[in-house]
Coordinates of C-alpha atoms and ligand atoms in Angstrom, one line a residue:
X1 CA -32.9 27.0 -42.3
X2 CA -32.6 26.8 -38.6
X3 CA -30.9 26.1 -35.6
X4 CA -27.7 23.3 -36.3
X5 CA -28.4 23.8 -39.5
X6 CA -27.1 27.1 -39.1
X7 CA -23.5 24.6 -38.6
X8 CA -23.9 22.9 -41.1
X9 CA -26.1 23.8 -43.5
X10 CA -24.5 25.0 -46.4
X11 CA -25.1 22.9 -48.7
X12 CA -28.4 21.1 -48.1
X13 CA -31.6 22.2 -49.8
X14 CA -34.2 20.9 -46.8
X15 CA -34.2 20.5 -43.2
X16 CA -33.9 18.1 -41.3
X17 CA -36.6 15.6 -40.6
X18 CA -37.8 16.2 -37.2
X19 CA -37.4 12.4 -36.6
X20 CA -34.4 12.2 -37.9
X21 CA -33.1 15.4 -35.4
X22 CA -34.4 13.6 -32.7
X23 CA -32.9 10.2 -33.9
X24 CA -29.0 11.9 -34.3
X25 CA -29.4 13.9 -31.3
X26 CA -27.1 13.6 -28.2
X27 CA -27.7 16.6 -26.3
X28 CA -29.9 15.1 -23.5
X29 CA -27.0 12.5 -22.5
X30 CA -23.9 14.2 -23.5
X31 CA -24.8 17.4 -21.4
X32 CA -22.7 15.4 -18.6
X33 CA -19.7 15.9 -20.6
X34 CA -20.4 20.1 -20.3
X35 CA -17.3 21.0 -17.9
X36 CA -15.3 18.6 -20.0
X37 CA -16.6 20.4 -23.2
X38 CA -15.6 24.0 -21.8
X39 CA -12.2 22.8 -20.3
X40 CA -11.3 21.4 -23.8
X41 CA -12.4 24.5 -25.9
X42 CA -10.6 26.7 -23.0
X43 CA -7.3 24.7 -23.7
X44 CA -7.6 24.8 -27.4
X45 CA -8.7 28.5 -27.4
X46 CA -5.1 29.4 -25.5
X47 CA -3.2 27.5 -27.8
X48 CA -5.0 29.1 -30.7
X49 CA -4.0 32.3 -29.2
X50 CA -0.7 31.6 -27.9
X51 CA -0.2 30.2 -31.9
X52 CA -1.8 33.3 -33.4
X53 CA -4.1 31.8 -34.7
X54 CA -6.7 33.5 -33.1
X55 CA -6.5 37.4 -31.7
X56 CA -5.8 37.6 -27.9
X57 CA -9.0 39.9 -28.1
X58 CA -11.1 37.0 -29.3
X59 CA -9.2 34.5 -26.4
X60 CA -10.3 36.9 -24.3
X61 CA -14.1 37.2 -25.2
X62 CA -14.2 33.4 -25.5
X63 CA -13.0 33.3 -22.1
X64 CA -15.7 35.6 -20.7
X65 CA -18.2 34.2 -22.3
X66 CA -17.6 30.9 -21.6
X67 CA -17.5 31.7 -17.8
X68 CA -20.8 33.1 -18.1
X69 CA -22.0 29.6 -19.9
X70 CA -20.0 27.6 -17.1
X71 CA -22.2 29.7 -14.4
X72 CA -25.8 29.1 -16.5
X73 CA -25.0 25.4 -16.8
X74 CA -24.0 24.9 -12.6
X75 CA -26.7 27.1 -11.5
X76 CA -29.2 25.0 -14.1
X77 CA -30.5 27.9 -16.1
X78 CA -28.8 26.6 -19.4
X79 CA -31.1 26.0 -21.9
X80 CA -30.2 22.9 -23.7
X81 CA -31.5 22.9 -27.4
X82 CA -32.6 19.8 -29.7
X83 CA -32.0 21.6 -32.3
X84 CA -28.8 22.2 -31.9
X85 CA -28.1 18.7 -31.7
X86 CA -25.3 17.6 -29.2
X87 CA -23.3 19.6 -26.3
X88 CA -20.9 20.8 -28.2
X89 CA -23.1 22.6 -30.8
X90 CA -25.2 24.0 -27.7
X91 CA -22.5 25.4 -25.8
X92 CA -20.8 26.9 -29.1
X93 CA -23.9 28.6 -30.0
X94 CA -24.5 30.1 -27.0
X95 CA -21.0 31.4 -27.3
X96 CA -21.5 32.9 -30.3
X97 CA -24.9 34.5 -28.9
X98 CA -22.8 35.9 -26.2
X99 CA -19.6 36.9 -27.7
X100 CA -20.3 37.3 -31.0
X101 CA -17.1 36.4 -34.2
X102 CA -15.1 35.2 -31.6
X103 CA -17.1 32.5 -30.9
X104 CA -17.3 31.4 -34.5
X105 CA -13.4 31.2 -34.4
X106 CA -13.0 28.9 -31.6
X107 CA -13.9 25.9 -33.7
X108 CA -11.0 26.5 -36.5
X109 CA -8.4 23.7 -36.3
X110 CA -10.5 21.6 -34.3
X111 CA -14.0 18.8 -35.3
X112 CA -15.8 17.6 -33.1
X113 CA -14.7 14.0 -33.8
X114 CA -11.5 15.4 -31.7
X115 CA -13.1 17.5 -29.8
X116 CA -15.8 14.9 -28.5
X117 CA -12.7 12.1 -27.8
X118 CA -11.4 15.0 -25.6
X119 CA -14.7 15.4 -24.2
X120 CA -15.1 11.6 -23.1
X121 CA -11.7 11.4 -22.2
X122 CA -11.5 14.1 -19.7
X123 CA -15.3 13.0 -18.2
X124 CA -13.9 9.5 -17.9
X125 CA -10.6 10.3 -15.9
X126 CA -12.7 12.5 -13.4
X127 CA -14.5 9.4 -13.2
X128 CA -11.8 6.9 -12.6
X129 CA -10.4 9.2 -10.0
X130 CA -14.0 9.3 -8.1
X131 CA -14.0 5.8 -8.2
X132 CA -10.6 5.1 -7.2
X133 CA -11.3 6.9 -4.3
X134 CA -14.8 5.0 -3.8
X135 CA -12.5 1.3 -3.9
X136 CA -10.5 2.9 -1.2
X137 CA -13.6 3.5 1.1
X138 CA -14.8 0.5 0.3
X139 CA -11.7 -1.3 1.0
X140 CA -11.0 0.3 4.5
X141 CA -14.5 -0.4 5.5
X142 CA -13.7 -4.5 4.4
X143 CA -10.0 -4.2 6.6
X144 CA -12.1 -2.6 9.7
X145 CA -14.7 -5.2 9.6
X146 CA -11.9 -8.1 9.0
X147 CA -9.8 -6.6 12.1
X148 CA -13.1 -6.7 14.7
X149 CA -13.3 -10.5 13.5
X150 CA -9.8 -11.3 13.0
X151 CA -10.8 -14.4 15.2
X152 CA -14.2 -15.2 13.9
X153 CA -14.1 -18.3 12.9
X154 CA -16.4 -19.2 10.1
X155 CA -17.0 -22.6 8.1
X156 CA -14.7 -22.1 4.4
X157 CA -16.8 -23.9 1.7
X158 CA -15.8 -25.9 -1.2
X159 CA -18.5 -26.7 -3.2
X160 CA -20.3 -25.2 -0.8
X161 CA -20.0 -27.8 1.3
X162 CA -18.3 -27.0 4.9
X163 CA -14.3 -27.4 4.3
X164 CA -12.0 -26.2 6.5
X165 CA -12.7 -23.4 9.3
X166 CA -11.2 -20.0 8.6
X167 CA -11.9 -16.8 9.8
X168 CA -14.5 -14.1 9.1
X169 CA -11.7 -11.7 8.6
X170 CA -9.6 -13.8 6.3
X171 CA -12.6 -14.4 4.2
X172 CA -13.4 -10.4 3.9
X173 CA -9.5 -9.9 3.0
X174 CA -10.2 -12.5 0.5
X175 CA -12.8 -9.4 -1.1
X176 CA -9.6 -6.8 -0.3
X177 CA -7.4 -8.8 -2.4
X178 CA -10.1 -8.8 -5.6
X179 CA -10.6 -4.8 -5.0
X180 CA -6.9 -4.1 -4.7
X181 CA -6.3 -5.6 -8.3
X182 CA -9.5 -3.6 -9.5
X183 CA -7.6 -0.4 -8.3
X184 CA -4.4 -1.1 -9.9
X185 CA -6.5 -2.4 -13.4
X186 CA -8.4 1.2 -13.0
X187 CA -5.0 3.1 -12.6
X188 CA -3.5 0.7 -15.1
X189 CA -6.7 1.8 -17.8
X190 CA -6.1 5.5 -16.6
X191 CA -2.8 5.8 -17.9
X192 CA -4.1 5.0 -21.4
X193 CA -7.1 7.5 -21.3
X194 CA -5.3 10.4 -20.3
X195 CA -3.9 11.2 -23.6
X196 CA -5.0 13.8 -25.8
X197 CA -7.0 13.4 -29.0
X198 CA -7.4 17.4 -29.9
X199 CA -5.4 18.3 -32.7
X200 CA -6.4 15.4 -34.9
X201 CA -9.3 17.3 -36.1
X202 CA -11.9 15.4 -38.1
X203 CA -9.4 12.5 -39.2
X204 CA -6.4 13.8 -40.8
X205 CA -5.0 16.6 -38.5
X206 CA -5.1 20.8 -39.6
X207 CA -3.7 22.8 -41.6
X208 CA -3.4 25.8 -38.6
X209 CA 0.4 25.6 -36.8
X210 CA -1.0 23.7 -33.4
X211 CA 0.3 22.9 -30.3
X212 CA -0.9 19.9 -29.5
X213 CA 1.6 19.4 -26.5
X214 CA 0.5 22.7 -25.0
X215 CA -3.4 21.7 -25.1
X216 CA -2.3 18.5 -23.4
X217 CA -0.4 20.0 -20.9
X218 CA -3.3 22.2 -20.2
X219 CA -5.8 19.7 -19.6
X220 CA -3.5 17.2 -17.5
X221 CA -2.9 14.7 -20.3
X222 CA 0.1 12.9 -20.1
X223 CA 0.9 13.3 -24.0
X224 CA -1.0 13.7 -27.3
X225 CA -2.4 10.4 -29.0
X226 CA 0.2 9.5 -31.6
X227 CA -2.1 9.3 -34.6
X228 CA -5.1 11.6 -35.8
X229 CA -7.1 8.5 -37.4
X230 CA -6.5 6.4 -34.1
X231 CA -7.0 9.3 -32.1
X232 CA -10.8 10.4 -32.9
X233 CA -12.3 6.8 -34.1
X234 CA -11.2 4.3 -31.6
X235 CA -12.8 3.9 -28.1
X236 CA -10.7 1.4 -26.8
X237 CA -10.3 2.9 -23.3
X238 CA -14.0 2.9 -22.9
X239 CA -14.1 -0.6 -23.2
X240 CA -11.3 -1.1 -21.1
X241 CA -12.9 0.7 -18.3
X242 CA -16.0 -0.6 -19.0
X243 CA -14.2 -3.9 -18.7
X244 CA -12.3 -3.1 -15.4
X245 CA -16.2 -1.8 -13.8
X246 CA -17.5 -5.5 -15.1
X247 CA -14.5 -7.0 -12.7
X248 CA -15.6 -5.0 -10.1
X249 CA -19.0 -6.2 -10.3
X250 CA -18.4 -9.4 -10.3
X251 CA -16.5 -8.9 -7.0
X252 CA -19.3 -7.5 -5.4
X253 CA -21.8 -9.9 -7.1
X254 CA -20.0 -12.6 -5.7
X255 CA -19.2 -11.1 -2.1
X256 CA -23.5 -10.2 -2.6
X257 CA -24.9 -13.8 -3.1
X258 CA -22.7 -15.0 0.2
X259 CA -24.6 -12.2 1.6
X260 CA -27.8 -12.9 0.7
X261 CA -26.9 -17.0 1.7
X262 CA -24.9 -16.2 4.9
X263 CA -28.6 -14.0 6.3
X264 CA -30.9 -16.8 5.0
X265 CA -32.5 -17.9 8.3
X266 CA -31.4 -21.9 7.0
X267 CA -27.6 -20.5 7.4
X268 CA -28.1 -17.4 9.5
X269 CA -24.4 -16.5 9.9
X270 CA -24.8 -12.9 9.7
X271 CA -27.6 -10.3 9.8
X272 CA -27.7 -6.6 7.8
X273 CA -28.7 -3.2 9.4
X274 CA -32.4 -2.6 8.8
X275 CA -31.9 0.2 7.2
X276 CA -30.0 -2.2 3.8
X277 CA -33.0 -4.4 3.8
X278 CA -36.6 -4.1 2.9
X279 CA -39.8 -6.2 4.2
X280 CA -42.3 -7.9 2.2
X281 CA -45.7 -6.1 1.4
X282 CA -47.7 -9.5 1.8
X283 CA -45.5 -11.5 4.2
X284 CA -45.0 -9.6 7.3
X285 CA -42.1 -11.9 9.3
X286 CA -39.9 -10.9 5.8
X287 CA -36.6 -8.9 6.3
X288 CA -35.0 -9.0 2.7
X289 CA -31.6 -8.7 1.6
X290 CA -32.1 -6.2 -1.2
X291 CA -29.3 -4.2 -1.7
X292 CA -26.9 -7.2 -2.1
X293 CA -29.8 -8.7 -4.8
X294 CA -29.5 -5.6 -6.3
X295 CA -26.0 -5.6 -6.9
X296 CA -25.9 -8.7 -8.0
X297 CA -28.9 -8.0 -10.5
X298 CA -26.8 -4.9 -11.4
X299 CA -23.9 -6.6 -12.6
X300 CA -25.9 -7.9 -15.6
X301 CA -26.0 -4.7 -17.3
X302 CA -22.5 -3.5 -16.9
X303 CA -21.4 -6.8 -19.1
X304 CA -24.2 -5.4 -21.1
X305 CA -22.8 -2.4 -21.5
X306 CA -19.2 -4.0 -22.4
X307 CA -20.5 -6.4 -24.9
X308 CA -22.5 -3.3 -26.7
X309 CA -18.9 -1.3 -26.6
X310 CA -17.1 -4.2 -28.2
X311 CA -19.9 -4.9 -30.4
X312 CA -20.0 -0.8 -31.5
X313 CA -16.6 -0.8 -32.4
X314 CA -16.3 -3.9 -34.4
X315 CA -17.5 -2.9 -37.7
X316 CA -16.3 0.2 -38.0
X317 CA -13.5 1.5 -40.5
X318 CA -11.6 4.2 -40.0
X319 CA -12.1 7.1 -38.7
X320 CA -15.0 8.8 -37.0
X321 CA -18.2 7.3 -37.5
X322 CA -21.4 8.4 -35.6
X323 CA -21.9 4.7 -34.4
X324 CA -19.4 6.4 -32.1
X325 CA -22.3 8.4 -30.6
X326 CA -23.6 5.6 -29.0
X327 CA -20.9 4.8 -26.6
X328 CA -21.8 7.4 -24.2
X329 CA -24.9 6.3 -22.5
X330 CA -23.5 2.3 -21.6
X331 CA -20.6 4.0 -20.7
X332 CA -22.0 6.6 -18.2
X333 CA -24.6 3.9 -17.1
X334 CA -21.3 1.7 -16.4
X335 CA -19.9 4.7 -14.3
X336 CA -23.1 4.9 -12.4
X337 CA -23.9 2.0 -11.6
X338 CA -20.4 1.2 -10.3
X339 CA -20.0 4.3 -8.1
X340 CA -23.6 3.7 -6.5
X341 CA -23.3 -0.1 -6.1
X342 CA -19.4 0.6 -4.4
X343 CA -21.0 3.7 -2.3
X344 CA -23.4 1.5 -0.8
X345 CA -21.1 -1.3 -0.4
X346 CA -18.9 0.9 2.0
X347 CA -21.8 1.2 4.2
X348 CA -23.5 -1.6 4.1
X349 CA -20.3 -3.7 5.0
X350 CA -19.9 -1.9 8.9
X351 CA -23.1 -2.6 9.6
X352 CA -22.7 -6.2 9.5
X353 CA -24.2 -8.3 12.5
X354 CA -21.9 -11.3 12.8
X355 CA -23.4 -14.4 14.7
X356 CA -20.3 -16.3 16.0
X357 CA -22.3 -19.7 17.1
X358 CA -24.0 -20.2 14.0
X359 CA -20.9 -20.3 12.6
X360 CA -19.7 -22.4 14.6
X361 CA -22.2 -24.7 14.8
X362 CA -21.7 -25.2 11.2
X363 CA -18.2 -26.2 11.9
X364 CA -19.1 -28.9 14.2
X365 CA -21.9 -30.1 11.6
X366 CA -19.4 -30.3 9.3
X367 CA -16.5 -31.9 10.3
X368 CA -14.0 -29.0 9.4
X369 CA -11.2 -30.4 10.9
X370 CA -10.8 -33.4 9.6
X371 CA -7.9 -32.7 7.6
X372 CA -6.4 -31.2 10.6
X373 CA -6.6 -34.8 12.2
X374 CA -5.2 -36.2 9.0
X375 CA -2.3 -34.0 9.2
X376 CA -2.0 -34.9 12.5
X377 CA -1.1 -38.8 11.5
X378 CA 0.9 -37.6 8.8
X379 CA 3.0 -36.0 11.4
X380 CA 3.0 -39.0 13.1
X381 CA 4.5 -41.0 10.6
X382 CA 1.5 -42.2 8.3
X383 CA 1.5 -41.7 4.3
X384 CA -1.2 -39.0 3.5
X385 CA -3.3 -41.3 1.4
X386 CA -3.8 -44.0 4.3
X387 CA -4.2 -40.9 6.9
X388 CA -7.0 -39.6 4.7
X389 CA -8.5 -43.1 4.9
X390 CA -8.2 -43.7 8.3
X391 CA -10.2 -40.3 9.0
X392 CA -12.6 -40.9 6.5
X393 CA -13.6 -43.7 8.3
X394 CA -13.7 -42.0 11.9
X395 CA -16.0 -39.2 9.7
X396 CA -18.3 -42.2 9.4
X397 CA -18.3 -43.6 12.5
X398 CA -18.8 -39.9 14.3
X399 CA -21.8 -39.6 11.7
X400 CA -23.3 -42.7 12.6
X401 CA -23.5 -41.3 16.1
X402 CA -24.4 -37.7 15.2
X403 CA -21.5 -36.3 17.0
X404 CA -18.5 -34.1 16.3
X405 CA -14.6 -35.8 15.5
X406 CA -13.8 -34.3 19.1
X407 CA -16.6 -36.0 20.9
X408 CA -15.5 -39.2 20.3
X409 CA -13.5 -40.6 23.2
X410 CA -9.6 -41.5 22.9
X411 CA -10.1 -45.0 22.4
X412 CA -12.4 -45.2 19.8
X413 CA -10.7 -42.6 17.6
X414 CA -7.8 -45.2 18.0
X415 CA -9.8 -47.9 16.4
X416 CA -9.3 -46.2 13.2
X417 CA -5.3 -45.5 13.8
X418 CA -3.2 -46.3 16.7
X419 CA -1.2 -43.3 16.6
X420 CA -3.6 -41.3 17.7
X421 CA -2.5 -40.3 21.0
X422 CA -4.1 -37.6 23.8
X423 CA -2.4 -34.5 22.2
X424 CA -5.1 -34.9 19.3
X425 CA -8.1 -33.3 20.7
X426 CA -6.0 -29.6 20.5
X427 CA -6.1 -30.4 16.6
X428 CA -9.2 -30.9 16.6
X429 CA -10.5 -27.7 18.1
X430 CA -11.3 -25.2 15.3
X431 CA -9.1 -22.6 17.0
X432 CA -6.6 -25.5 16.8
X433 CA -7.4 -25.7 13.7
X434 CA -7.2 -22.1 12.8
X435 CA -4.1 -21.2 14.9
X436 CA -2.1 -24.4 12.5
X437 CA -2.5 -22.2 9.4
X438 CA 0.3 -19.9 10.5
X439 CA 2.0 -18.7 7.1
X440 CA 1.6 -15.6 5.4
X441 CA -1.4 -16.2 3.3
X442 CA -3.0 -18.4 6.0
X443 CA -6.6 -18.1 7.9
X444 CA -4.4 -18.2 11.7
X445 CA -5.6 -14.8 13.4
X446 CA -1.8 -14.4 13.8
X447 CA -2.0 -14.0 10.2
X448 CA -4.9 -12.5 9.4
X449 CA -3.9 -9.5 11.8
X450 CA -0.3 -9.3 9.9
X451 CA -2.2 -8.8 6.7
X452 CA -4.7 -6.2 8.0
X453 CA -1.3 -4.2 9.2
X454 CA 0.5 -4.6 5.7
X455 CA -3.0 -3.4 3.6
X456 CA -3.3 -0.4 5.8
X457 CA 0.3 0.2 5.3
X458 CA -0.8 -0.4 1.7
X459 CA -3.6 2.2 1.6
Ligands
LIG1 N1 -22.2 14.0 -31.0 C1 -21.1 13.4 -31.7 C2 -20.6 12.2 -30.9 O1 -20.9 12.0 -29.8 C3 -20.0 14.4 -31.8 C4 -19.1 14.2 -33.0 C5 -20.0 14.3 -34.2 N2 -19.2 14.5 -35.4 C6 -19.7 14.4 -36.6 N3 -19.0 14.7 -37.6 N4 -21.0 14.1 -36.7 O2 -19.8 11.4 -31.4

């Protein structure tokens, strides 16, 4: 018998099915996990040694030989073997090949059911780390933009019908605010990844004398996972993450489609750098917004990917099971997906062409400030139920004549209240409008500029 078998093999009396190697094998997507693998076996090979456990000769000749395996596998000239089923089979045989008995001893007091958590673990706080540093970039790219148009003003939608006019930079600060709280959720899942499963062997924990706080302190773990069965058969901070990266997504999904409305030529608020777009092989006049379609196409597999974890992990009893295999690829795909989609992000947002009068035009088209002038009787005296009424009908009337609320002249906007006096055309200005909303929160430049200072303060 050959190959894994040569783990394993004991006590069967045939191969393996060649299918059935191919079927069980991990090797080709669990490579990523490589460096995690030889950081882990590192860590546990000290504590063996520092435990006795193990001869500081055979620490030593692990320690050389996995340097030499470290080297093969960054320079590419590792050769990964089906046969020997998943990466941490592959790199322990090669160990073996290299340093001979000592190899064979790393594995005592460990399974791979622990060592594979470890694995995971370790891959997916690297990753949180990347991208934490990726929401950062992405965030100080939305603040920059948001500071040159602090002023901007844009039509706010409701229904996406034109509401009230706000800013350009208020509404990218409104995408700040949704990738802050994905930070904090992806520092908030990291605390509960970083603990370590080794030591809990294949279920029940070893018989060796271990030192499970060593190996975690080692390896950057803030502490050991309480419980062996816990520790190497749930995958709850893989959902979680993958949970957090679905959030995320749906941020950029949504910033994406305003994207991909705001640079249709029928709104034509804004324009993207050439180089984020694509043309049409049949229509030549076509500039497309691809990369935002992308991103919001992308979206659609990460909640795939979280409703394959939770599904995974339903049915299964304690401990290990290999269904547990399977949580690898959704969850790199997740990672990937996220730091490409947020690395694209960050430069597709400075390259933003802003175009100030279709905005603005919009405005006008859609009476935006008429709750300003219905403040403005309120202020004057009149409930806000009859003030809403009275502008309603002056939104009519200005309709009927396919004009703004400003372009009607002082006497007929007194026809629909007589309160109206010749301070009202500064409320309805849009930067009137704008200015009004002066409270922390607010669209009011004033504002918007006092947030910008407290976020990079923030950063
Ligand atoms: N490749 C396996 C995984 O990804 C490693 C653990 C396998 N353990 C076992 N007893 N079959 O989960």
């Amino acid at each position: 018998m050959t190959d894994t078998a040569g783990t394993w093999s004991g006590r069967f009396s045939e191969p393996v099915s060649e299918l059935v190697k191919r079927y069980t094998a991990s090797v080709f997507f669990d490579r990523r996990m490589a460096l995690q693998d030889i950081r882990g076996s590192l860590a546990h090979a000290r504590m063996l040694a520092k435990q006795a456990i193990i001869a500081a000769a055979d620490l030593a000749a692990i320690e050389r030989g996995m340097a030499q395996i470290q080297g093969e596998i960054e320079r590419g000239e590792f050769v990964w073997n089906l046969d020997d089923e998943d990466v941490h089979l592959n790199i322990e045989k090669r160990l073996t090949a290299l340093v001979g008995d000592a190899g064979k001893r790393l594995h005592t007091g460990r399974s791979r059911n622990d060592q594979v958590a470890t694995d995971i673990r370790l891959w997916l706080r690297d990753t949180i780390d990347a991208i934490d540093g990726l929401l950062a970039d992405f965030i100080r790219a939305l603040i920059d933009t948001a500071e040159t148009h602090a002023a901007t003003p844009l039509p706010g939608f409701t229904h996406l019908q034109v509401a009230q006019p706000i800013t350009f930079g208020h509404h990218l600060l409104a995408y700040v605010e949704m990738m802050r709280r994905d930070r904090s959720r992806m520092q908030d899942v990291r605390r509960r990844v970083n603990r370590l499963p080794l030591g809990a062997a294949a279920l029940a924990g070893t018989t060796f004398p271990i030192d499970r706080e060593f190996v975690a302190k080692e390896l950057g773990f803030d502490g050991v996972c309480e419980n062996s069965l816990d520790a190497v058969s749930d995958r709850d901070f893989a959902i979680e993450f993958t949970a957090a990266a679905a959030l995320v997504m749906v941020h950029l999904s949504r910033l994406s489609e305003e994207l991909i409305l705001w640079m249709s030529p029928r709104v034509g608020f804004i324009d993207l750098a050439d180089r984020f777009t694509t043309g049409s092989s049949i229509m030549p006049q076509k500039k497309n917004p691809d990369v935002p379609e992308l991103a919001r196409g992308k979206s659609g597999r990460v909640f795939g990917h979280l409703m394959g974890l939770l599904t995974l992990m339903k049915g299964q009893p304690l401990a290990y099971n290999k269904d547990n295999q399977e949580d690898k690829e959704p969850l790199f795909d997740t990672a990937d997906t996220l730091i490409d989609t947020l690395r694209v992000f960050a430069e597709m947002v400075p390259g933003i062409k802003v175009k100030p009068e279709a905005m603005r035009a919009a405005l006008k088209q859609g009476y935006a400030t008429a709750t300003d002038l219905a403040d403005y009787l309120v202020k004057k005296g009149l409930p806000f139920r009859d003030a809403h009424e009275a502008v309603a009908r002056a939104v009519q009337a200005a309709e009927q004549r396919g004009c703004d609320l400003a372009d009607l002249a002082l006497s007929e906007l007194q026809a629909f209240s007589p309160l109206i006096g010749e301070d009202v055309f500064a409320v309805l200005t849009v930067e009137g409008s704008l200015a009004a909303r002066d409270h922390i929160g607010g669209t009011a430049p004033a504002q918007v500029k006092a947030a910008i200072a407290r976020l990079r303060a923030a950063l």
